[in-house]
PDB file of C-alpha atoms and ligand atoms in Angstrom:
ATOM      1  CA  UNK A  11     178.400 175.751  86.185  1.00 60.00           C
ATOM      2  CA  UNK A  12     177.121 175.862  89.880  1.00 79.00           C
ATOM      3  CA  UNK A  13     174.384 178.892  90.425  1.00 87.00           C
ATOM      4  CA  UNK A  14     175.501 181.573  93.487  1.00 95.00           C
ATOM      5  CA  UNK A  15     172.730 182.327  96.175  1.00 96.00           C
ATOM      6  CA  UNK A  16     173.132 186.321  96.586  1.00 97.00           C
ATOM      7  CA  UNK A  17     171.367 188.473  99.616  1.00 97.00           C
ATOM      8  CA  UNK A  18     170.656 191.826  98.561  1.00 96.00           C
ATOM      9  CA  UNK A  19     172.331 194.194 101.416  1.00 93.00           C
ATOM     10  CA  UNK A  20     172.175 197.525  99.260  1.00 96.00           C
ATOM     11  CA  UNK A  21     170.526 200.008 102.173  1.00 97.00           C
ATOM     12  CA  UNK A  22     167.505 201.230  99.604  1.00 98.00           C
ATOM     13  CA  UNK A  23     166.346 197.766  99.141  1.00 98.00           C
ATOM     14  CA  UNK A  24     166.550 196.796 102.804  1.00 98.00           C
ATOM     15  CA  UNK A  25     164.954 200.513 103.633  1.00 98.00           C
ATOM     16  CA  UNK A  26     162.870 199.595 101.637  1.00 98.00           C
ATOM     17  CA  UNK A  27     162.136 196.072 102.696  1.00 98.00           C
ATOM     18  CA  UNK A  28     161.377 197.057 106.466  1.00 98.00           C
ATOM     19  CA  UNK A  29     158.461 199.178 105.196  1.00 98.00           C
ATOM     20  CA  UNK A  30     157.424 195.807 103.517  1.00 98.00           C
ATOM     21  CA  UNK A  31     157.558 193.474 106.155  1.00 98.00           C
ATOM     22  CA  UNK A  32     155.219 195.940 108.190  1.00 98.00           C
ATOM     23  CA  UNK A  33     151.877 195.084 109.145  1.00 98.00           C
ATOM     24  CA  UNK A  34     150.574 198.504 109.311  1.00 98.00           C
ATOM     25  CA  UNK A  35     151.430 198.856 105.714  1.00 98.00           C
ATOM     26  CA  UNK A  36     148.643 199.155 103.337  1.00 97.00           C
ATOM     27  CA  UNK A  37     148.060 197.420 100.005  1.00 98.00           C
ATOM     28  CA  UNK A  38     148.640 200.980  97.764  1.00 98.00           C
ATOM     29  CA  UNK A  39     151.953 201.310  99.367  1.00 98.00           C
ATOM     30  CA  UNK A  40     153.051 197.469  99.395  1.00 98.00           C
ATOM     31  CA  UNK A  41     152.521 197.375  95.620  1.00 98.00           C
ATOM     32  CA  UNK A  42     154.875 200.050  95.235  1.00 98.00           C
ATOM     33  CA  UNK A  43     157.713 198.737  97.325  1.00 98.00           C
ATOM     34  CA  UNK A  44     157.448 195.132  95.643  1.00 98.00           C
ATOM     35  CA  UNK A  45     158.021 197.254  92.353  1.00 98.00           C
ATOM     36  CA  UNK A  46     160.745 199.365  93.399  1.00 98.00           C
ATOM     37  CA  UNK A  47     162.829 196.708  95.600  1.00 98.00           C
ATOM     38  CA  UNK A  48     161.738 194.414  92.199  1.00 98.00           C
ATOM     39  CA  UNK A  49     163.466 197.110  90.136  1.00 98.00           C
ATOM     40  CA  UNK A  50     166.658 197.533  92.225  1.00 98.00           C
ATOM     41  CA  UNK A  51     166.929 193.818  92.301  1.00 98.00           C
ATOM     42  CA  UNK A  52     166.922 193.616  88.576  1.00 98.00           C
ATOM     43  CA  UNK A  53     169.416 196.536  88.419  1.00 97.00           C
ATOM     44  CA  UNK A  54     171.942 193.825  90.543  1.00 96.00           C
ATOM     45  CA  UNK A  55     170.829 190.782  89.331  1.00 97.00           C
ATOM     46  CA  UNK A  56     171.738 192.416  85.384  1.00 96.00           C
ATOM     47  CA  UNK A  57     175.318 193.216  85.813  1.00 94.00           C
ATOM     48  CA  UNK A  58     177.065 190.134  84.196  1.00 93.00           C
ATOM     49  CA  UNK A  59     175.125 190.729  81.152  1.00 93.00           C
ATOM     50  CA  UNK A  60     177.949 190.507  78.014  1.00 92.00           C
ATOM     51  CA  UNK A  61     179.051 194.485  77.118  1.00 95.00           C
ATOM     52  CA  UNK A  62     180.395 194.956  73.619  1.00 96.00           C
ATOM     53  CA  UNK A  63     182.214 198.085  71.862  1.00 97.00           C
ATOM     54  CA  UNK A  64     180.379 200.448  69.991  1.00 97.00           C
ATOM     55  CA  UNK A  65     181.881 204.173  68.549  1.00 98.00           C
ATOM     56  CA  UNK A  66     179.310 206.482  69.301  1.00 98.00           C
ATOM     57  CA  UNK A  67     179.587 210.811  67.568  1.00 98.00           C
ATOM     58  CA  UNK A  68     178.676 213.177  69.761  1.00 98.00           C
ATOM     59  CA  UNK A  69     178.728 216.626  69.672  1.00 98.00           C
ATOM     60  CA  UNK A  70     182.246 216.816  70.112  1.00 98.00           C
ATOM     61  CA  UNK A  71     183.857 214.047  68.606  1.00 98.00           C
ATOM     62  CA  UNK A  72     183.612 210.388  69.056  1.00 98.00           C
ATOM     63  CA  UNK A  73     183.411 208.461  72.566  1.00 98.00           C
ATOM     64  CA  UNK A  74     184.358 204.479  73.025  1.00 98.00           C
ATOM     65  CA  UNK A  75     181.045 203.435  74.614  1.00 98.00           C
ATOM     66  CA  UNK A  76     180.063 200.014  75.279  1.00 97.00           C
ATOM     67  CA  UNK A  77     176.319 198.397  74.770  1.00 94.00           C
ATOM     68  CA  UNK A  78     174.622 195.447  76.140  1.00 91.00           C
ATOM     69  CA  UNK A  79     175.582 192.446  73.672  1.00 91.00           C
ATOM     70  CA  UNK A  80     172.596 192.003  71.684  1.00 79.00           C
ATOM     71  CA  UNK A  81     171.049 189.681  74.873  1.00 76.00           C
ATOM     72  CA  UNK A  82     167.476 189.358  75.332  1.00 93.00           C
ATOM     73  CA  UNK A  83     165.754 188.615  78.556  1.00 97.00           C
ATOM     74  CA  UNK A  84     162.677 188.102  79.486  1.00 98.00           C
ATOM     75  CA  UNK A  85     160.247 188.159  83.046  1.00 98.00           C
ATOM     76  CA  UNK A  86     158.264 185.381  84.174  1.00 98.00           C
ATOM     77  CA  UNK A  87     156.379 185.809  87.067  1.00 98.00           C
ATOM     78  CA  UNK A  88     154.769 182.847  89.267  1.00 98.00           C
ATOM     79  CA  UNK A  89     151.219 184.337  89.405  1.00 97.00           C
ATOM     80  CA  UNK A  90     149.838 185.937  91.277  1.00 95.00           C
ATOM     81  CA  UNK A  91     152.362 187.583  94.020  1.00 97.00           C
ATOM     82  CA  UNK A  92     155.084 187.162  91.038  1.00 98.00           C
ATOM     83  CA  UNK A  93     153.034 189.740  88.892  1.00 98.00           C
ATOM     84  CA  UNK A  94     153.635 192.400  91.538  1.00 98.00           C
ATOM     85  CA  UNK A  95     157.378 192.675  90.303  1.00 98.00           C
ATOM     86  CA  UNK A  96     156.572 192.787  87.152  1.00 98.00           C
ATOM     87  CA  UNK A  97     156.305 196.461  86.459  1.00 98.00           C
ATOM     88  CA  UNK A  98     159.603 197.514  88.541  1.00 98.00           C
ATOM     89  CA  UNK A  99     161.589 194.645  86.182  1.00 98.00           C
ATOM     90  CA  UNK A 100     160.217 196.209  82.886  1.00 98.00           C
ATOM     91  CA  UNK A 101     161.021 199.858  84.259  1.00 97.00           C
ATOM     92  CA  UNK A 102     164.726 199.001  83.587  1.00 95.00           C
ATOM     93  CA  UNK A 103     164.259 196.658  80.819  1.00 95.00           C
ATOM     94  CA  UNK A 104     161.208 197.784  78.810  1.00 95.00           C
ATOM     95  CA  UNK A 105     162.266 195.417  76.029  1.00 94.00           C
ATOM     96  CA  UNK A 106     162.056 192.527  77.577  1.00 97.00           C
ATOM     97  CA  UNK A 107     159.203 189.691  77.122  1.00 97.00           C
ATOM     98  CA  UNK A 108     157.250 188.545  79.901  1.00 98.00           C
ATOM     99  CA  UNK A 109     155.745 184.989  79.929  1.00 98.00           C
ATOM    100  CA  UNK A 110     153.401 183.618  82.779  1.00 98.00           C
ATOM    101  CA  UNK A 111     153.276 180.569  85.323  1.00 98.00           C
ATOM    102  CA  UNK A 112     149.884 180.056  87.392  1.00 97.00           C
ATOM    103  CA  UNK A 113     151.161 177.984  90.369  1.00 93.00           C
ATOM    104  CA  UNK A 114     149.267 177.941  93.731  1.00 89.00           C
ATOM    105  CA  UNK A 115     150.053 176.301  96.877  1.00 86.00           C
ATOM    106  CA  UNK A 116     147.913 173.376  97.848  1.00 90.00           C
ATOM    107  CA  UNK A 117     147.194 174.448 101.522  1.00 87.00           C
ATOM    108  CA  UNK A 118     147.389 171.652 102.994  1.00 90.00           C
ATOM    109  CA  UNK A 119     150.058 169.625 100.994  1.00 93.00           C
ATOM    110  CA  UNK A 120     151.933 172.297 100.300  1.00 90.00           C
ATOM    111  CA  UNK A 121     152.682 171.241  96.873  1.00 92.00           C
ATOM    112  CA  UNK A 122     152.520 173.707  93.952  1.00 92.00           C
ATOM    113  CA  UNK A 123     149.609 173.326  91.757  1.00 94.00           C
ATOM    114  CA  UNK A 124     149.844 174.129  87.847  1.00 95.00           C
ATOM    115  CA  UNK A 125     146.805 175.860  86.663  1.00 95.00           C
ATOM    116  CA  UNK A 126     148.521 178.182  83.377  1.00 97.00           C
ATOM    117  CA  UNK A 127     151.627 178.561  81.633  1.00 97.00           C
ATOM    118  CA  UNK A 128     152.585 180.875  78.328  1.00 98.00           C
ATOM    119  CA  UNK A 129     156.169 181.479  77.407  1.00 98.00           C
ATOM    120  CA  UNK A 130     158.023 183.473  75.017  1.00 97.00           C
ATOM    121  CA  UNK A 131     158.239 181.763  71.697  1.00 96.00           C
ATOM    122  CA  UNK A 132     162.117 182.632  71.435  1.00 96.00           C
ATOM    123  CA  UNK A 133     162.486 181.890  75.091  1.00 96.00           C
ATOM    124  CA  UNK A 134     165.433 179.380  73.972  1.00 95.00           C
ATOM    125  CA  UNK A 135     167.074 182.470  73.029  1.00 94.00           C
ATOM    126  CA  UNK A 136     166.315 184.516  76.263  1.00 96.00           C
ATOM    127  CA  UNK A 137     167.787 184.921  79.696  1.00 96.00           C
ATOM    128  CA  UNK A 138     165.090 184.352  81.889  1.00 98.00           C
ATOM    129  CA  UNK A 139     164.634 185.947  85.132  1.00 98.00           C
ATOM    130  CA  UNK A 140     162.091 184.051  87.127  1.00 98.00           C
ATOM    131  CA  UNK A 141     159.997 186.353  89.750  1.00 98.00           C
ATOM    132  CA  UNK A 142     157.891 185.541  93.032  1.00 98.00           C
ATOM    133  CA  UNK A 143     158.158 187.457  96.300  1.00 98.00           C
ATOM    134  CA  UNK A 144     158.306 184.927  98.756  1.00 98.00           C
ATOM    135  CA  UNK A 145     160.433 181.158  98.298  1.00 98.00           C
ATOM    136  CA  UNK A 146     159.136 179.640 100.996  1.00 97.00           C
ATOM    137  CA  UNK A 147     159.706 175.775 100.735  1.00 96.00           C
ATOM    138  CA  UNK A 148     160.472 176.182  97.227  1.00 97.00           C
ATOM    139  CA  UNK A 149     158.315 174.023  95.724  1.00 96.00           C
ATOM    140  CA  UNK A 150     156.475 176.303  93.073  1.00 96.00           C
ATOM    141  CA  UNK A 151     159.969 177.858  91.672  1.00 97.00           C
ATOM    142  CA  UNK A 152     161.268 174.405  91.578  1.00 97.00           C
ATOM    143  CA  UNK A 153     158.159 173.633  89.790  1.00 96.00           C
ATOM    144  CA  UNK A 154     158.370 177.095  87.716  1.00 97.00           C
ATOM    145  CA  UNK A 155     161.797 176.345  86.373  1.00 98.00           C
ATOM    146  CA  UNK A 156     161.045 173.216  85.644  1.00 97.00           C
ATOM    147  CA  UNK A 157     158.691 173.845  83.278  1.00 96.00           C
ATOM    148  CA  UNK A 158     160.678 176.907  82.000  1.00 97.00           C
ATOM    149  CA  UNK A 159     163.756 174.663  81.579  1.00 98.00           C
ATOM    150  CA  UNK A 160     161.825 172.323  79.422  1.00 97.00           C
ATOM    151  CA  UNK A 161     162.087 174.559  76.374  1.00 97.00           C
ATOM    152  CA  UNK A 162     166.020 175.056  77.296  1.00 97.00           C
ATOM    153  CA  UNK A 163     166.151 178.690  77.793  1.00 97.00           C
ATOM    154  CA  UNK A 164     169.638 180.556  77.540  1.00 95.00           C
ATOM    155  CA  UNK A 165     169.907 180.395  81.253  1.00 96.00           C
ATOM    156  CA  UNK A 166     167.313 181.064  84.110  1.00 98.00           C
ATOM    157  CA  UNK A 167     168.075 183.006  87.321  1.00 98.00           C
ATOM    158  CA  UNK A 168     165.152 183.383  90.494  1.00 98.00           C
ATOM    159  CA  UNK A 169     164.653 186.675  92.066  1.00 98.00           C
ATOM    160  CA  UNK A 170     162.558 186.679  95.123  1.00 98.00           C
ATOM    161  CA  UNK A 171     162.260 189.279  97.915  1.00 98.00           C
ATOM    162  CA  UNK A 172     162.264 186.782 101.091  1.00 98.00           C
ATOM    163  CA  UNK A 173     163.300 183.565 101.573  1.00 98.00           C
ATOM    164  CA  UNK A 174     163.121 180.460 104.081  1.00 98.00           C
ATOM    165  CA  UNK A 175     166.701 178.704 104.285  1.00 98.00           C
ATOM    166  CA  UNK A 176     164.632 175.550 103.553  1.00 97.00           C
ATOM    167  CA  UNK A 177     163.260 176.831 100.303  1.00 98.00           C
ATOM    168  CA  UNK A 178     166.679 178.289  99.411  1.00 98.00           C
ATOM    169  CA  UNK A 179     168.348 174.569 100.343  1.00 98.00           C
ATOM    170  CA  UNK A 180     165.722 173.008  98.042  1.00 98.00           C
ATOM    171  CA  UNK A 181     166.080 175.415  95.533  1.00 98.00           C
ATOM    172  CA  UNK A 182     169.334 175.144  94.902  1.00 98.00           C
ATOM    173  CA  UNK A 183     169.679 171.294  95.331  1.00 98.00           C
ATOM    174  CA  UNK A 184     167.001 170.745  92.863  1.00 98.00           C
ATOM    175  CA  UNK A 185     168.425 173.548  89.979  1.00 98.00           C
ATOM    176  CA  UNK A 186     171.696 174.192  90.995  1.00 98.00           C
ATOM    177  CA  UNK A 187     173.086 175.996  87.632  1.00 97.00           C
ATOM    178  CA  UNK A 188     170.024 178.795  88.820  1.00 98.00           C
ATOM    179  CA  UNK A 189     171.548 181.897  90.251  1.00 98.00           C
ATOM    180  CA  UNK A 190     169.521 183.260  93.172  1.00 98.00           C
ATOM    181  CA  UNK A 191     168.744 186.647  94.457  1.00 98.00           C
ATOM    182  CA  UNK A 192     167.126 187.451  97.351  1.00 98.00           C
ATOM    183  CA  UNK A 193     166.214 190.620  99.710  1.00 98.00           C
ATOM    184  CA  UNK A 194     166.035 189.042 102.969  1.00 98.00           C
ATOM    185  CA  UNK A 195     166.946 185.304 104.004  1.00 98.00           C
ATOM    186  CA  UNK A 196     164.423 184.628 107.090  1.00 98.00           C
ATOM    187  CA  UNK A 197     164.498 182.334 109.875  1.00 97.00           C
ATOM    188  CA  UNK A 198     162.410 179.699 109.496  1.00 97.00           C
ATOM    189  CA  UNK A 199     158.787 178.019 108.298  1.00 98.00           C
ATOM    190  CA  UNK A 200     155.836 177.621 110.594  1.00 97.00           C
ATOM    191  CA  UNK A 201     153.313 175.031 110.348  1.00 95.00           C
ATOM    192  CA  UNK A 202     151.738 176.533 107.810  1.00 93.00           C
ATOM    193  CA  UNK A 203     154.448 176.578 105.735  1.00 95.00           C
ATOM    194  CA  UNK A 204     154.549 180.542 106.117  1.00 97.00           C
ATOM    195  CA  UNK A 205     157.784 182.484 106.367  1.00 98.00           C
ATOM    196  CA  UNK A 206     158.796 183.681 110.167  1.00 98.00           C
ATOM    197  CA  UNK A 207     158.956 186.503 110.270  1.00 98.00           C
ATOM    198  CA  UNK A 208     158.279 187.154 106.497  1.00 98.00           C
ATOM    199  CA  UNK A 209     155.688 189.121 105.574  1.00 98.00           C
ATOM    200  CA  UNK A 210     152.860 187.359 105.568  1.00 98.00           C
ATOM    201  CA  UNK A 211     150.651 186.365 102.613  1.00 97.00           C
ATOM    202  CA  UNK A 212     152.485 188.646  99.525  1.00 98.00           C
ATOM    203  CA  UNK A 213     149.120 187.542  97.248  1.00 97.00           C
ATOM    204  CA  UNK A 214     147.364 188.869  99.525  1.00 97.00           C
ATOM    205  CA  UNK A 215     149.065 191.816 100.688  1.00 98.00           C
ATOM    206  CA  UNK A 216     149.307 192.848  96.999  1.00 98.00           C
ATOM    207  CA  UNK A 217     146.520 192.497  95.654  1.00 97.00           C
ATOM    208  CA  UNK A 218     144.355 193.536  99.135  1.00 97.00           C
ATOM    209  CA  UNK A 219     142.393 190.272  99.010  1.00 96.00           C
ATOM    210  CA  UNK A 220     142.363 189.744 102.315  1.00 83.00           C
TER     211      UNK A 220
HETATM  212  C1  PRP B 105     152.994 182.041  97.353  1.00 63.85           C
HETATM  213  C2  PRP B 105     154.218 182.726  96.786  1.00 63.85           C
HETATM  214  C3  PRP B 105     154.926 181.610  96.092  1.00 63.85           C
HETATM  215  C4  PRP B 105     154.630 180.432  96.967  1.00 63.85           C
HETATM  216  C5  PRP B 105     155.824 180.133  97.815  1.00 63.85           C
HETATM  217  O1  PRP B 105     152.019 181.880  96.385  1.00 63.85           O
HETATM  218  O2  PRP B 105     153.912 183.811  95.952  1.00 63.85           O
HETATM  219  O3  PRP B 105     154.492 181.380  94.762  1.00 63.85           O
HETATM  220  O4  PRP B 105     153.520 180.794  97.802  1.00 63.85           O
HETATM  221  O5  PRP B 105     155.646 178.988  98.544  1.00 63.85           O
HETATM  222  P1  PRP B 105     156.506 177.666  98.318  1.00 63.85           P
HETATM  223  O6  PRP B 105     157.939 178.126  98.191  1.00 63.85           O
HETATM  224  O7  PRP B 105     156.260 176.875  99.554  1.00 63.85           O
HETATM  225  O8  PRP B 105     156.005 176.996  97.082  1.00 63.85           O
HETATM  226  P2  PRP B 105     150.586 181.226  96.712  1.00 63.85           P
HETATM  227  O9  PRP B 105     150.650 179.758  96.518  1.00 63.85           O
HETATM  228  O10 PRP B 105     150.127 181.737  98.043  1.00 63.85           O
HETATM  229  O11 PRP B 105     149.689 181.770  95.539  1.00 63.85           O
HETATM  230  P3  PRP B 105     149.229 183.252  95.170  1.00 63.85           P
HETATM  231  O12 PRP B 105     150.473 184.002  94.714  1.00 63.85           O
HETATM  232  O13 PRP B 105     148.296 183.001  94.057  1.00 63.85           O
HETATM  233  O14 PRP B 105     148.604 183.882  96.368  1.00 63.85           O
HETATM  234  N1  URA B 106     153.620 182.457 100.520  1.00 63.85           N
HETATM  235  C1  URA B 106     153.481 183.707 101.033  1.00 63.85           C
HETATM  236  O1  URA B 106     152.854 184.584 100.418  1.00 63.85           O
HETATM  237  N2  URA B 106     154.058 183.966 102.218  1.00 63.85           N
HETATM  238  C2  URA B 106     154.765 183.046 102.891  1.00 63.85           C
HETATM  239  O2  URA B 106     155.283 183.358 103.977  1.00 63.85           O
HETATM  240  C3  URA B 106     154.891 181.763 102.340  1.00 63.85           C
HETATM  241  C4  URA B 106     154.313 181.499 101.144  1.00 63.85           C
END
């Protein structure tokens, strides 16, 4: 089955997004947007999970309710900028297992470099929501899901707050059963390989290291 490329357009994330994208906006405050436009995006990105029927007593009598289908998911974030959507994911699915992928970008290749990975043991049995801010040529969630693929997860969607049409192209061409969420779809790369107008280095901006 062919993946669907979705752009976020609910008014609280892209409120919220603006904030983001500002270059007056302080580390504190950017942590907390990643987190809440990573929790809203979750909230979306959730709603084909499989319902089933369940008779609940209340009070009063008995209602027809209906529960998530005994589906497990779990968060893996590309560290580091990943990790800072970590907290808003598990705020609406506390249950959920989070596994880790240490890519960086080679500065000047551009090409992801591996440096850690640690997965779920059941992660065959998991849908896997994949998590890094920025897709910029694509290269390190192409790499991510990859590796995440390898031990043949239930099925793997990508959830990133900006992206570059190239990385999107790429992204899709090189997992195309991956559905992918974003905030904001941007205009272009620069020579750098940064997003225009993006929001700069999300690391960075996250974690104040610059
Ligand atoms: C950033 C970002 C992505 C990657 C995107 O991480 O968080 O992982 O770049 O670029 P790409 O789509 O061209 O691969 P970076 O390599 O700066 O590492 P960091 O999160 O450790 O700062
Ligand atoms: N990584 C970032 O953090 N920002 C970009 O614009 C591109 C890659």
């Amino acid at each position: 089955m062919s993946g669907k490329a979705v752009i976020m357009d609910h008014p609280l994330i892209q409120h919220k997004l603006s904030i983001l994208r500002d270059v007056s906006t302080g580390t504190r405050e950017f942590r907390e947007l990643v987190n809440e436009i990573a929790m809203l995006m979750i909230y979306d990105a959730t709603r084909d999970l499989p319902l089933q029927e369940k008779e609940v007593q209340t009070p009063c009598g008995v209602a027809h309710c209906r529960e998530i289908a005994g589906r497990k998911l779990a968060f893996v974030p590309i560290l580091r900028a990943g990790l800072g959507m970590v907290e808003g994911a598990l705020a609406l699915v506390p249950s959920a297992r989070v596994g880790h992928i240490g890519l960086y970008r080679d500065e000047k290749t551009l090409q992801p470099v591996e440096y850690y990975c640690k997965l779920p043991k059941d992660i065959d049995k998991r849908d896997v929501f994949v998590l890094d801010p920025m897709l910029a040529t694509g290269g390190s969630a192409i790499d991510a899901i990859t590796q995440i693929k390898k031990r043949a997860p239930h099925s793997v969607k990508f959830l990133c707050i900006i992206a570059a049409p190239e990385g999107l192209e790429a992204l899709k061409k090189a997992h195309p059963d991956v559905d992918i969420f974003a905030a904001g779809l941007d205009d272009h790369l620069n020579e750098n390989g940064y997003i225009v107008p993006g929001l700069g280095d999300a690391g960075d901006r996250i974690f104040g290291t610059k």
